[in-house]
CSV table of C-alpha atoms in Angstrom, one decimal:
chain,number,residue,atom,x,y,z
A,473,UNK,CA,12.8,-21.2,-14.2
A,474,UNK,CA,13.5,-17.8,-12.9
A,475,UNK,CA,12.3,-14.8,-14.3
A,476,UNK,CA,14.3,-12.7,-17.2
A,477,UNK,CA,13.5,-9.5,-17.8
A,478,UNK,CA,12.2,-8.4,-21.5
A,479,UNK,CA,14.4,-5.3,-22.2
A,480,UNK,CA,12.7,-2.1,-23.9
A,481,UNK,CA,14.0,0.8,-25.8
A,482,UNK,CA,14.5,3.2,-23.1
A,483,UNK,CA,16.2,0.0,-20.7
A,484,UNK,CA,18.5,-1.7,-23.7
A,485,UNK,CA,21.7,0.4,-23.1
A,486,UNK,CA,21.7,-1.1,-19.0
A,487,UNK,CA,20.9,-4.8,-20.2
A,488,UNK,CA,23.5,-4.5,-23.2
A,489,UNK,CA,25.6,-3.1,-20.4
A,490,UNK,CA,25.2,-6.0,-17.7
A,491,UNK,CA,25.7,-8.2,-20.9
A,492,UNK,CA,29.1,-6.8,-21.4
A,493,UNK,CA,29.6,-7.3,-17.5
A,494,UNK,CA,29.2,-3.8,-16.6
A,495,UNK,CA,26.4,-2.1,-14.2
A,496,UNK,CA,25.3,0.9,-16.1
A,497,UNK,CA,23.2,3.5,-15.3
A,498,UNK,CA,22.1,6.9,-16.3
A,499,UNK,CA,23.7,10.8,-15.1
A,500,UNK,CA,22.5,14.5,-15.9
A,501,UNK,CA,25.0,16.2,-17.3
A,502,UNK,CA,22.9,19.3,-15.8
A,503,UNK,CA,22.6,18.8,-12.5
A,504,UNK,CA,25.0,15.9,-12.6
A,505,UNK,CA,23.6,13.4,-10.2
A,506,UNK,CA,23.0,9.9,-11.2
A,507,UNK,CA,19.5,8.0,-11.5
A,508,UNK,CA,18.0,4.7,-12.0
A,509,UNK,CA,15.4,3.3,-13.1
A,510,UNK,CA,16.4,4.1,-17.2
A,511,UNK,CA,14.6,6.9,-18.4
A,512,UNK,CA,15.3,9.5,-21.0
A,513,UNK,CA,14.8,12.2,-18.4
A,514,UNK,CA,16.2,13.5,-15.1
A,515,UNK,CA,13.9,12.9,-12.8
A,516,UNK,CA,15.2,15.9,-10.5
A,517,UNK,CA,16.2,18.9,-12.8
A,518,UNK,CA,13.5,17.5,-15.5
A,519,UNK,CA,16.7,17.8,-17.6
A,520,UNK,CA,17.0,15.9,-20.9
A,521,UNK,CA,20.8,16.0,-21.8
A,522,UNK,CA,21.6,12.2,-19.9
A,523,UNK,CA,24.4,10.0,-20.4
A,524,UNK,CA,24.8,6.2,-19.5
A,525,UNK,CA,28.1,6.2,-17.6
A,526,UNK,CA,29.5,2.7,-15.7
A,527,UNK,CA,29.1,2.3,-12.1
A,528,UNK,CA,31.6,1.2,-9.7
A,529,UNK,CA,29.5,-1.8,-8.7
A,530,UNK,CA,30.2,-0.9,-4.8
A,531,UNK,CA,27.2,-0.8,-2.9
A,532,UNK,CA,25.8,-1.4,0.5
A,533,UNK,CA,22.5,-3.3,1.8
A,534,UNK,CA,20.1,-1.0,2.5
A,535,UNK,CA,17.3,-3.1,3.6
A,536,UNK,CA,15.5,-6.7,2.8
A,537,UNK,CA,12.9,-9.4,3.3
A,538,UNK,CA,14.0,-13.0,3.6
A,539,UNK,CA,11.4,-14.8,1.2
A,540,UNK,CA,10.0,-18.2,2.6
A,541,UNK,CA,7.5,-19.0,-0.1
A,542,UNK,CA,9.6,-19.0,-2.9
A,543,UNK,CA,8.8,-17.7,-6.5
A,544,UNK,CA,9.0,-20.5,-9.7
A,545,UNK,CA,12.2,-20.7,-10.0
A,546,UNK,CA,13.7,-19.8,-6.4
A,547,UNK,CA,12.1,-23.2,-4.7
A,548,UNK,CA,16.6,-24.5,-4.3
A,549,UNK,CA,17.1,-21.2,-2.6
A,550,UNK,CA,14.2,-20.5,-0.3
A,551,UNK,CA,14.6,-18.8,2.1
A,552,UNK,CA,16.1,-16.3,0.0
A,553,UNK,CA,16.9,-12.4,0.5
A,554,UNK,CA,14.9,-10.2,-1.6
A,555,UNK,CA,17.3,-7.2,-1.3
A,556,UNK,CA,17.2,-3.3,-2.3
A,557,UNK,CA,21.0,-2.0,-2.4
A,558,UNK,CA,22.5,1.6,-2.6
A,559,UNK,CA,25.1,2.4,-5.4
A,560,UNK,CA,28.0,4.1,-4.5
A,561,UNK,CA,27.0,6.3,-7.2
A,562,UNK,CA,23.5,6.7,-5.0
A,563,UNK,CA,20.8,4.7,-6.7
A,564,UNK,CA,18.9,1.9,-5.4
A,565,UNK,CA,17.9,-1.3,-7.0
A,566,UNK,CA,16.8,-4.0,-6.4
A,567,UNK,CA,18.5,-7.6,-6.2
A,568,UNK,CA,20.0,-11.1,-4.8
A,569,UNK,CA,22.9,-11.5,-2.7
A,570,UNK,CA,24.9,-14.4,-3.4
A,571,UNK,CA,27.7,-15.8,-2.1
A,572,UNK,CA,26.7,-15.7,1.5
A,573,UNK,CA,24.1,-17.4,3.6
A,574,UNK,CA,21.0,-15.5,3.6
A,575,UNK,CA,20.0,-15.3,7.4
A,576,UNK,CA,19.6,-12.3,9.1
A,577,UNK,CA,22.7,-12.9,11.2
A,578,UNK,CA,24.9,-12.8,8.0
A,579,UNK,CA,23.0,-9.8,6.3
A,580,UNK,CA,23.3,-6.8,8.8
A,581,UNK,CA,22.4,-3.5,6.9
A,582,UNK,CA,24.9,-1.2,5.0
A,583,UNK,CA,27.1,-4.2,5.0
A,584,UNK,CA,29.6,-3.7,1.8
A,585,UNK,CA,28.5,-5.4,-1.6
A,586,UNK,CA,29.5,-5.4,-5.0
A,587,UNK,CA,27.9,-6.5,-8.3
A,588,UNK,CA,28.2,-9.7,-10.0
A,589,UNK,CA,26.3,-10.9,-13.2
A,590,UNK,CA,24.0,-13.9,-13.5
A,591,UNK,CA,22.7,-15.3,-17.0
A,592,UNK,CA,19.0,-15.9,-17.3
A,593,UNK,CA,17.8,-16.2,-21.4
A,594,UNK,CA,19.4,-13.9,-23.3
A,595,UNK,CA,19.8,-11.3,-20.3
A,596,UNK,CA,22.3,-10.7,-17.8
A,597,UNK,CA,20.6,-9.7,-14.2
A,598,UNK,CA,22.8,-7.8,-11.7
A,599,UNK,CA,23.2,-10.0,-8.2
A,600,UNK,CA,25.1,-8.2,-5.8
A,601,UNK,CA,28.2,-10.1,-3.0
A,602,UNK,CA,29.9,-9.6,-0.4
A,603,UNK,CA,32.4,-6.7,-0.9
A,604,UNK,CA,35.1,-9.1,0.1
A,605,UNK,CA,34.2,-12.6,-2.1
A,606,UNK,CA,31.9,-14.7,-1.8
A,607,UNK,CA,32.2,-15.9,2.4
B,1419,UNK,CA,-21.2,23.9,-0.7
B,1420,UNK,CA,-20.7,21.3,2.1
B,1421,UNK,CA,-20.2,17.8,0.3
B,1422,UNK,CA,-21.0,14.6,2.4
B,1423,UNK,CA,-20.8,10.7,2.3
B,1424,UNK,CA,-24.8,10.3,2.5
B,1425,UNK,CA,-24.7,6.5,1.9
B,1426,UNK,CA,-22.1,3.9,2.9
B,1427,UNK,CA,-22.8,0.3,2.7
B,1428,UNK,CA,-20.6,-3.3,2.5
B,1429,UNK,CA,-21.3,-6.4,0.7
B,1430,UNK,CA,-24.0,-8.5,2.9
B,1431,UNK,CA,-21.2,-10.5,3.7
B,1432,UNK,CA,-17.4,-10.5,3.5
B,1433,UNK,CA,-14.8,-12.9,3.9
B,1434,UNK,CA,-15.0,-16.2,1.9
B,1435,UNK,CA,-17.9,-16.0,-1.0
B,1436,UNK,CA,-17.1,-18.1,-3.8
B,1437,UNK,CA,-21.0,-18.0,-5.0
B,1438,UNK,CA,-20.2,-14.3,-5.8
B,1439,UNK,CA,-18.6,-13.1,-8.7
B,1440,UNK,CA,-17.0,-9.5,-9.2
B,1441,UNK,CA,-19.0,-8.1,-10.6
B,1442,UNK,CA,-21.7,-9.3,-7.8
B,1443,UNK,CA,-19.7,-8.0,-5.0
B,1444,UNK,CA,-20.1,-4.4,-6.7
B,1445,UNK,CA,-23.6,-4.6,-7.6
B,1446,UNK,CA,-24.9,-6.0,-3.9
B,1447,UNK,CA,-22.8,-2.9,-2.2
B,1448,UNK,CA,-24.1,-0.4,-4.9
B,1449,UNK,CA,-27.9,-1.6,-4.1
B,1450,UNK,CA,-26.8,-1.5,-0.2
B,1451,UNK,CA,-25.5,1.7,-0.2
B,1452,UNK,CA,-28.7,3.2,-2.3
B,1453,UNK,CA,-30.8,1.9,0.5
B,1454,UNK,CA,-28.8,3.1,3.4
B,1455,UNK,CA,-29.2,7.0,1.2
B,1456,UNK,CA,-32.8,6.4,0.5
B,1457,UNK,CA,-31.5,6.6,-2.8
B,1458,UNK,CA,-32.4,4.6,-6.1
B,1459,UNK,CA,-30.5,4.5,-9.2
B,1460,UNK,CA,-32.1,7.5,-10.7
B,1461,UNK,CA,-30.4,9.9,-8.4
B,1462,UNK,CA,-27.6,9.2,-9.2
B,1463,UNK,CA,-25.6,10.6,-12.3
B,1464,UNK,CA,-21.9,9.9,-11.2
B,1465,UNK,CA,-20.1,6.4,-10.9
B,1466,UNK,CA,-16.5,5.7,-9.8
B,1467,UNK,CA,-14.9,2.5,-9.2
B,1468,UNK,CA,-11.5,0.9,-10.3
B,1469,UNK,CA,-10.3,-2.2,-12.2
B,1470,UNK,CA,-12.2,-5.1,-13.1
B,1471,UNK,CA,-15.1,-4.7,-13.9
B,1472,UNK,CA,-14.8,-0.8,-14.3
B,1473,UNK,CA,-16.7,2.5,-14.2
B,1474,UNK,CA,-18.5,1.7,-17.6
B,1475,UNK,CA,-19.7,-2.2,-16.6
B,1476,UNK,CA,-20.6,-0.8,-13.3
B,1477,UNK,CA,-22.9,1.9,-14.4
B,1478,UNK,CA,-24.3,0.0,-17.5
B,1479,UNK,CA,-25.3,-3.5,-15.4
B,1480,UNK,CA,-27.2,-1.2,-12.9
B,1481,UNK,CA,-29.0,1.0,-15.7
B,1482,UNK,CA,-27.0,4.5,-14.6
B,1483,UNK,CA,-26.2,6.6,-17.8
B,1484,UNK,CA,-23.4,8.4,-16.3
B,1485,UNK,CA,-22.5,12.2,-16.9
B,1486,UNK,CA,-19.6,11.6,-14.7
B,1487,UNK,CA,-17.2,8.9,-14.7
B,1488,UNK,CA,-14.0,8.1,-12.5
B,1489,UNK,CA,-11.7,5.1,-13.0
B,1490,UNK,CA,-8.9,6.1,-11.1
B,1491,UNK,CA,-6.7,2.9,-10.3
B,1492,UNK,CA,-4.2,3.9,-8.2
B,1493,UNK,CA,-4.5,0.7,-5.9
B,1494,UNK,CA,-6.0,0.0,-2.7
B,1495,UNK,CA,-6.3,3.8,-2.1
B,1496,UNK,CA,-8.4,4.4,-5.0
B,1497,UNK,CA,-11.7,4.9,-3.3
B,1498,UNK,CA,-10.1,7.7,-1.5
B,1499,UNK,CA,-9.3,9.4,-4.5
B,1500,UNK,CA,-12.7,8.7,-6.0
B,1501,UNK,CA,-14.4,10.4,-2.5
B,1502,UNK,CA,-12.1,13.6,-3.4
B,1503,UNK,CA,-12.4,13.3,-6.9
B,1504,UNK,CA,-16.4,13.0,-6.7
B,1505,UNK,CA,-16.3,16.0,-4.1
B,1506,UNK,CA,-14.5,18.4,-6.6
B,1507,UNK,CA,-17.4,17.4,-9.5
B,1508,UNK,CA,-20.2,17.9,-7.4
B,1509,UNK,CA,-18.5,21.0,-5.9
B,1510,UNK,CA,-18.1,22.4,-9.8
B,1511,UNK,CA,-21.6,21.2,-10.5
B,1512,UNK,CA,-20.3,18.3,-12.9
B,1513,UNK,CA,-23.0,16.3,-11.8
B,1514,UNK,CA,-24.8,16.0,-8.5
B,1515,UNK,CA,-24.7,12.7,-6.9
B,1516,UNK,CA,-22.1,9.9,-7.3
B,1517,UNK,CA,-22.1,6.3,-6.4
B,1518,UNK,CA,-18.7,4.7,-5.7
B,1519,UNK,CA,-18.4,1.1,-5.9
B,1520,UNK,CA,-15.7,-1.7,-4.5
B,1521,UNK,CA,-16.0,-5.4,-5.1
B,1522,UNK,CA,-13.4,-7.8,-5.8
B,1523,UNK,CA,-13.3,-11.6,-5.4
B,1524,UNK,CA,-10.0,-11.5,-4.2
B,1525,UNK,CA,-9.6,-15.2,-2.5
B,1526,UNK,CA,-12.0,-17.1,-4.9
B,1527,UNK,CA,-10.8,-15.2,-7.7
B,1528,UNK,CA,-14.2,-15.3,-9.2
B,1529,UNK,CA,-14.6,-13.4,-12.5
B,1530,UNK,CA,-11.7,-11.5,-11.4
B,1531,UNK,CA,-8.8,-9.7,-13.1
B,1532,UNK,CA,-5.6,-11.2,-14.0
B,1533,UNK,CA,-2.5,-11.2,-11.7
B,1534,UNK,CA,0.9,-10.6,-13.4
B,1535,UNK,CA,2.9,-8.0,-14.8
B,1536,UNK,CA,5.0,-8.7,-18.1
B,1537,UNK,CA,8.9,-9.1,-18.2
B,1538,UNK,CA,9.0,-5.9,-20.4
B,1539,UNK,CA,7.1,-4.1,-17.4
B,1540,UNK,CA,9.2,-2.1,-15.1
B,1541,UNK,CA,8.4,-4.6,-12.3
B,1542,UNK,CA,9.3,-7.8,-14.8
B,1543,UNK,CA,12.5,-5.9,-16.0
B,1544,UNK,CA,13.3,-4.5,-12.0
B,1545,UNK,CA,12.2,-6.4,-9.6
B,1546,UNK,CA,10.2,-9.6,-10.7
B,1547,UNK,CA,13.4,-11.5,-11.4
B,1548,UNK,CA,14.6,-11.7,-7.9
B,1549,UNK,CA,11.9,-13.9,-6.9
B,1550,UNK,CA,9.1,-11.6,-5.3
B,1551,UNK,CA,6.2,-12.9,-4.8
B,1552,UNK,CA,3.1,-9.8,-4.4
B,1553,UNK,CA,3.1,-7.8,-1.6
B,1554,UNK,CA,4.4,-9.9,1.3
B,1555,UNK,CA,7.9,-9.6,-0.3
B,1556,UNK,CA,7.8,-6.4,-1.9
B,1557,UNK,CA,5.7,-4.0,0.5
B,1558,UNK,CA,7.7,-5.7,3.5
B,1559,UNK,CA,11.1,-4.3,2.1
B,1560,UNK,CA,11.5,-1.2,4.3
B,1561,UNK,CA,11.1,-2.6,7.3
B,1562,UNK,CA,14.2,-4.0,8.4
B,1563,UNK,CA,15.6,-0.3,7.2
B,1564,UNK,CA,13.0,1.1,9.4
B,1565,UNK,CA,13.6,-1.1,12.6
B,1566,UNK,CA,17.5,0.1,12.2
B,1567,UNK,CA,16.6,3.2,11.8
B,1568,UNK,CA,14.6,3.9,14.7
B,1569,UNK,CA,14.9,1.0,17.2
B,1570,UNK,CA,11.8,-1.1,16.4
B,1571,UNK,CA,11.9,-4.2,17.6
B,1572,UNK,CA,10.1,-7.2,16.5
B,1573,UNK,CA,8.0,-7.6,19.7
B,1574,UNK,CA,6.6,-4.1,18.5
B,1575,UNK,CA,5.6,-5.2,15.2
B,1576,UNK,CA,3.7,-8.0,16.4
B,1577,UNK,CA,2.4,-5.5,18.8
B,1578,UNK,CA,0.6,-3.8,16.1
B,1579,UNK,CA,-1.4,-7.1,14.8
B,1580,UNK,CA,-1.9,-7.8,18.7
B,1581,UNK,CA,-3.9,-4.8,18.8
B,1582,UNK,CA,-5.5,-5.0,15.9
B,1583,UNK,CA,-6.8,-8.0,16.9
B,1584,UNK,CA,-8.6,-6.4,20.5
B,1585,UNK,CA,-10.9,-4.7,18.1
B,1586,UNK,CA,-11.3,-7.5,16.0
B,1587,UNK,CA,-12.5,-9.3,19.1
B,1588,UNK,CA,-15.4,-7.3,19.5
B,1589,UNK,CA,-16.7,-7.4,15.3
B,1590,UNK,CA,-18.7,-10.2,14.7
B,1591,UNK,CA,-18.1,-9.5,10.6
B,1592,UNK,CA,-14.3,-9.9,11.3
B,1593,UNK,CA,-12.5,-12.8,9.9
B,1594,UNK,CA,-10.1,-13.2,12.9
B,1595,UNK,CA,-11.5,-12.7,16.2
B,1596,UNK,CA,-9.6,-14.6,18.8
B,1597,UNK,CA,-7.1,-12.7,21.1
B,1598,UNK,CA,-3.6,-13.1,20.0
B,1599,UNK,CA,-0.2,-12.2,22.1
B,1600,UNK,CA,2.9,-11.4,20.7
B,1601,UNK,CA,3.9,-14.5,21.3
B,1602,UNK,CA,1.6,-16.2,18.7
B,1603,UNK,CA,2.5,-14.2,16.2
B,1604,UNK,CA,5.9,-15.2,16.3
B,1605,UNK,CA,4.8,-19.0,16.5
B,1606,UNK,CA,3.0,-18.2,12.9
B,1607,UNK,CA,4.8,-19.1,9.8
B,1608,UNK,CA,7.2,-17.3,8.6
B,1609,UNK,CA,6.1,-15.6,5.5
B,1610,UNK,CA,9.1,-13.0,4.1
B,1611,UNK,CA,11.2,-12.1,7.7
B,1612,UNK,CA,10.6,-10.1,9.4
B,1613,UNK,CA,7.3,-10.8,8.9
B,1614,UNK,CA,4.7,-13.6,10.3
B,1615,UNK,CA,1.5,-15.0,8.6
B,1616,UNK,CA,-0.2,-12.6,11.6
B,1617,UNK,CA,1.7,-9.7,10.5
B,1618,UNK,CA,0.5,-10.0,6.8
B,1619,UNK,CA,-3.0,-9.0,6.0
B,1620,UNK,CA,-6.1,-11.8,4.9
B,1621,UNK,CA,-7.2,-12.4,1.6
B,1622,UNK,CA,-11.4,-12.1,1.5
B,1623,UNK,CA,-13.8,-11.9,-1.1
B,1624,UNK,CA,-16.3,-8.5,-0.3
B,1625,UNK,CA,-17.1,-5.5,-1.2
B,1626,UNK,CA,-18.1,-1.7,-0.3
B,1627,UNK,CA,-20.0,1.2,-1.9
B,1628,UNK,CA,-20.6,5.1,-1.0
B,1629,UNK,CA,-22.7,8.1,-2.0
B,1630,UNK,CA,-21.1,11.0,-2.3
B,1631,UNK,CA,-23.2,14.4,-3.0
B,1632,UNK,CA,-24.1,17.7,-1.6
B,1633,UNK,CA,-25.5,18.5,2.1
B,1634,UNK,CA,-29.0,19.3,0.4
B,1635,UNK,CA,-29.6,15.9,-1.4
B,1636,UNK,CA,-28.5,13.9,1.7
B,1637,UNK,CA,-31.7,12.2,2.7
B,1638,UNK,CA,-30.5,10.9,5.9
B,1639,UNK,CA,-27.9,12.2,8.8
B,1640,UNK,CA,-24.6,13.2,6.6
B,1641,UNK,CA,-21.0,12.2,7.0
B,1642,UNK,CA,-19.3,15.6,6.1
B,1643,UNK,CA,-16.0,15.5,4.2
B,1644,UNK,CA,-14.3,18.2,6.1
B,1645,UNK,CA,-10.6,17.3,4.2
B,1646,UNK,CA,-8.7,15.5,1.6
B,1647,UNK,CA,-5.7,15.1,0.1
B,1648,UNK,CA,-3.9,12.7,-2.4
B,1649,UNK,CA,-0.3,12.2,-3.4
B,1650,UNK,CA,1.9,9.6,-5.1
B,1651,UNK,CA,5.5,8.2,-4.6
B,1652,UNK,CA,7.1,5.2,-6.9
B,1653,UNK,CA,5.9,2.8,-9.0
B,1654,UNK,CA,8.5,0.3,-7.4
B,1655,UNK,CA,9.5,-0.2,-3.6
B,1656,UNK,CA,12.6,-0.1,-4.5
B,1657,UNK,CA,12.5,3.3,-5.2
B,1658,UNK,CA,10.9,5.0,-2.8
B,1659,UNK,CA,13.1,8.0,-1.5
B,1660,UNK,CA,13.6,6.8,2.2
B,1661,UNK,CA,12.4,3.8,3.7
B,1662,UNK,CA,11.2,4.8,7.1
B,1663,UNK,CA,8.8,7.6,5.7
B,1664,UNK,CA,6.3,7.5,2.8
B,1665,UNK,CA,6.1,10.8,1.2
B,1666,UNK,CA,2.5,10.1,-0.3
B,1667,UNK,CA,1.5,9.5,3.5
B,1668,UNK,CA,2.8,13.0,4.7
B,1669,UNK,CA,1.8,15.0,2.0
B,1670,UNK,CA,-1.6,13.4,1.2
B,1671,UNK,CA,-1.8,13.9,5.4
B,1672,UNK,CA,-0.8,17.5,5.2
B,1673,UNK,CA,-3.4,18.7,2.5
B,1674,UNK,CA,-6.4,16.7,4.1
B,1675,UNK,CA,-5.7,18.4,7.1
B,1676,UNK,CA,-5.1,21.8,5.9
B,1677,UNK,CA,-8.1,21.9,4.1
B,1678,UNK,CA,-10.5,20.5,7.0
B,1679,UNK,CA,-8.8,23.2,9.2
B,1680,UNK,CA,-8.0,20.3,12.5
B,1681,UNK,CA,-4.9,19.6,14.4
B,1682,UNK,CA,-4.4,16.0,15.6
B,1683,UNK,CA,-5.9,17.3,19.0
B,1684,UNK,CA,-9.2,17.4,17.1
B,1685,UNK,CA,-8.9,13.7,15.6
B,1686,UNK,CA,-11.4,11.2,17.5
B,1687,UNK,CA,-10.7,8.5,15.6
B,1688,UNK,CA,-8.3,7.1,12.8
B,1689,UNK,CA,-8.0,4.0,10.4
B,1690,UNK,CA,-4.8,3.6,8.9
B,1691,UNK,CA,-4.3,1.1,5.5
B,1692,UNK,CA,-2.4,-1.4,7.0
B,1693,UNK,CA,-1.9,-4.2,4.3
B,1694,UNK,CA,1.4,-5.2,6.8
B,1695,UNK,CA,2.0,-4.6,10.1
B,1696,UNK,CA,4.5,-1.5,9.3
B,1697,UNK,CA,2.1,0.2,7.5
B,1698,UNK,CA,-0.1,1.9,10.3
B,1699,UNK,CA,3.7,2.8,12.0
B,1700,UNK,CA,4.4,4.7,8.8
B,1701,UNK,CA,0.9,6.5,9.0
B,1702,UNK,CA,0.8,7.5,12.6
B,1703,UNK,CA,4.4,9.1,12.3
B,1704,UNK,CA,3.4,10.3,8.8
B,1705,UNK,CA,0.5,12.0,9.6
B,1706,UNK,CA,1.8,13.3,12.5
B,1707,UNK,CA,-0.1,11.7,15.0
B,1708,UNK,CA,3.9,10.6,17.4
B,1709,UNK,CA,7.2,11.7,16.2
B,1710,UNK,CA,9.7,9.4,14.2
B,1711,UNK,CA,10.3,6.2,15.8
B,1712,UNK,CA,7.6,6.7,18.2
B,1713,UNK,CA,5.0,4.9,16.6
B,1714,UNK,CA,5.7,1.4,17.9
B,1715,UNK,CA,6.2,2.0,21.7
B,1716,UNK,CA,2.9,4.4,21.4
B,1717,UNK,CA,1.1,0.6,20.1
B,1718,UNK,CA,2.5,-1.5,22.2
B,1719,UNK,CA,1.4,1.1,25.0
B,1720,UNK,CA,-2.4,0.0,24.0
B,1721,UNK,CA,-3.0,4.1,22.9
B,1722,UNK,CA,-4.8,2.8,19.6
B,1723,UNK,CA,-6.6,-0.1,21.7
B,1724,UNK,CA,-10.0,-0.1,22.8
B,1725,UNK,CA,-10.2,2.1,26.1
B,1726,UNK,CA,-6.9,4.0,24.3
B,1727,UNK,CA,-7.0,7.8,23.2
B,1728,UNK,CA,-6.5,7.4,19.5
B,1729,UNK,CA,-8.3,4.3,18.8
B,1730,UNK,CA,-7.3,3.2,15.3
B,1731,UNK,CA,-8.6,0.6,12.7
B,1732,UNK,CA,-11.8,0.0,15.0
B,1733,UNK,CA,-13.2,-3.1,12.4
B,1734,UNK,CA,-10.2,-4.7,13.0
B,1735,UNK,CA,-8.1,-3.4,9.8
B,1736,UNK,CA,-6.9,-5.5,6.9
B,1737,UNK,CA,-5.0,-7.9,9.2
B,1738,UNK,CA,-8.1,-9.0,10.9
B,1739,UNK,CA,-11.2,-8.0,9.6
B,1740,UNK,CA,-10.8,-8.2,5.7
B,1741,UNK,CA,-8.7,-7.4,3.2
B,1742,UNK,CA,-10.1,-7.8,-0.5
B,1743,UNK,CA,-7.0,-6.5,-2.1
B,1744,UNK,CA,-8.3,-2.7,-2.1
B,1745,UNK,CA,-9.2,-2.4,1.7
B,1746,UNK,CA,-8.9,1.4,1.4
B,1747,UNK,CA,-13.3,1.0,0.6
B,1748,UNK,CA,-13.4,-0.8,3.9
B,1749,UNK,CA,-11.4,1.8,6.2
B,1750,UNK,CA,-14.0,4.8,4.8
B,1751,UNK,CA,-16.5,2.2,5.1
B,1752,UNK,CA,-15.3,2.3,9.8
B,1753,UNK,CA,-14.8,5.6,9.8
B,1754,UNK,CA,-18.6,6.5,8.3
B,1755,UNK,CA,-20.2,3.8,11.2
B,1756,UNK,CA,-18.3,5.2,13.8
B,1757,UNK,CA,-19.4,9.0,12.7
B,1758,UNK,CA,-22.7,7.3,12.8
B,1759,UNK,CA,-22.7,5.9,16.4
B,1760,UNK,CA,-23.2,2.3,14.5
B,1761,UNK,CA,-19.9,0.5,14.9
B,1762,UNK,CA,-19.8,-3.1,15.6
B,1763,UNK,CA,-17.0,-1.9,18.3
B,1764,UNK,CA,-18.5,1.8,18.6
B,1765,UNK,CA,-16.0,4.5,20.2
B,1766,UNK,CA,-17.8,6.8,22.5
B,1767,UNK,CA,-18.3,10.2,21.3
B,1768,UNK,CA,-16.3,10.0,17.9
B,1769,UNK,CA,-16.6,13.1,15.7
B,1770,UNK,CA,-13.4,13.8,13.5
B,1771,UNK,CA,-12.6,10.4,12.1
B,1772,UNK,CA,-9.5,10.0,9.8
B,1773,UNK,CA,-8.9,7.5,7.1
B,1774,UNK,CA,-5.5,7.2,5.2
B,1775,UNK,CA,-5.4,4.9,2.3
B,1776,UNK,CA,-2.2,3.6,0.9
B,1777,UNK,CA,-2.0,2.1,-2.8
B,1778,UNK,CA,0.4,0.0,-4.1
B,1779,UNK,CA,3.5,-0.3,-2.1
B,1780,UNK,CA,3.4,3.2,-0.7
B,1781,UNK,CA,3.3,4.2,-4.5
B,1782,UNK,CA,0.0,6.3,-4.0
B,1783,UNK,CA,-1.8,7.2,-0.8
B,1784,UNK,CA,-5.2,9.5,0.2
B,1785,UNK,CA,-6.3,11.1,3.1
B,1786,UNK,CA,-9.4,11.8,3.5
B,1787,UNK,CA,-11.2,14.2,7.1
B,1788,UNK,CA,-14.5,13.0,8.2
B,1789,UNK,CA,-17.0,14.4,11.1
B,1790,UNK,CA,-20.4,13.9,11.6
B,1791,UNK,CA,-20.8,17.8,12.5
B,1792,UNK,CA,-19.5,20.8,10.7
B,1793,UNK,CA,-17.1,22.8,12.7
């Protein structure tokens, strides 16, 4: 079985979002910048007037590796890409790329992506697929 | 007050040591370093180490009642942090002489700590769900972006492993000594594209220890600590600000060079933590030895190989010598050997050596400037 995250109080709104089919991230009201991972203060200005907002779900492929030694639960997919994507809002997160063969030729850096969600136990994790849909 | 490394030694052997527990590796390294320093446990009043078993147990097992402890555990760079912290402690008079130990049964896992992060940890929530299997699948994730931004080729990445093997070839203690080519690297098993097996570090057992004190207390020709720096970036590699440069490398390097009052032309020898083949490239650029995007060609042209103008990772590094998991101790040990003129692959005339340690996945970093003479 693939590992499932276990939410903590400061991350619960993120996971509530994914369960609702939304990618929610935090934004600082003072400096108006988005940030990720979830935490109660803005890492740029230190302010604690922060809010949860819905991200567009649009992203680009920042970097990745293609793992040939699968983690538990990933044997059927190996080799598979472990990727870092940059959201339109400027923050980055780790993810997997679905809907496209995970080979270097099909995964050019900066390709456009959009979020999809996969259920893992009680939690939905955000994954990304090519912006034009599965290929 | 001049701070020195007054003793330095590794375990009798490094490599595959299933008959040594983690604790034994610490204690053997400690005894060897004390002997090297011409000291006994009665000279030691400060103890620093990381992880399992930690400074309380190391002090107690050796029979030391410490007046100062440091358990800074920020990954493989921790021992460079310990040297820096020990220097501050002896300068401040908090203690006189500090023993820093490392022992890790990284390969045999005898008496070793458990791996793994809970599903509610930061990594458990935001990285492990994506099939990460330790450093080979996450520390490496910056490389494709670096390649795109700088033009580094797959051949140049492989050349890092080839260059370091030339040093290991001269070191009888190195785990892998046979010379290799770029084609050998490409023919080795793909671990995590773009990294082949030979571009990934070893996993070994071993240990090392250092004794840090003031110059007047040293009983053998000392190695001087001219400067040091430390910093940190992100607890998860996905949050690293720019995948083509390490903030920790840059900041710790700048601090160490500034304190030591040296510039790059003064450096005769360099150790850069090399868990994977891309890390020395970042080290060379982030410490300022070469410009952005130039490190790949610099290594491929042989400048860091035997006979080159900047000998780098002269023990063979984590890629070919040994890598217990927290390699930083071995990088310092090789610097000390080079400065003493005792290295297996001795570089002629080394007077100033720089050590850059990485912790986690570009998470923490520390730099030491060591010398066998005062400026």
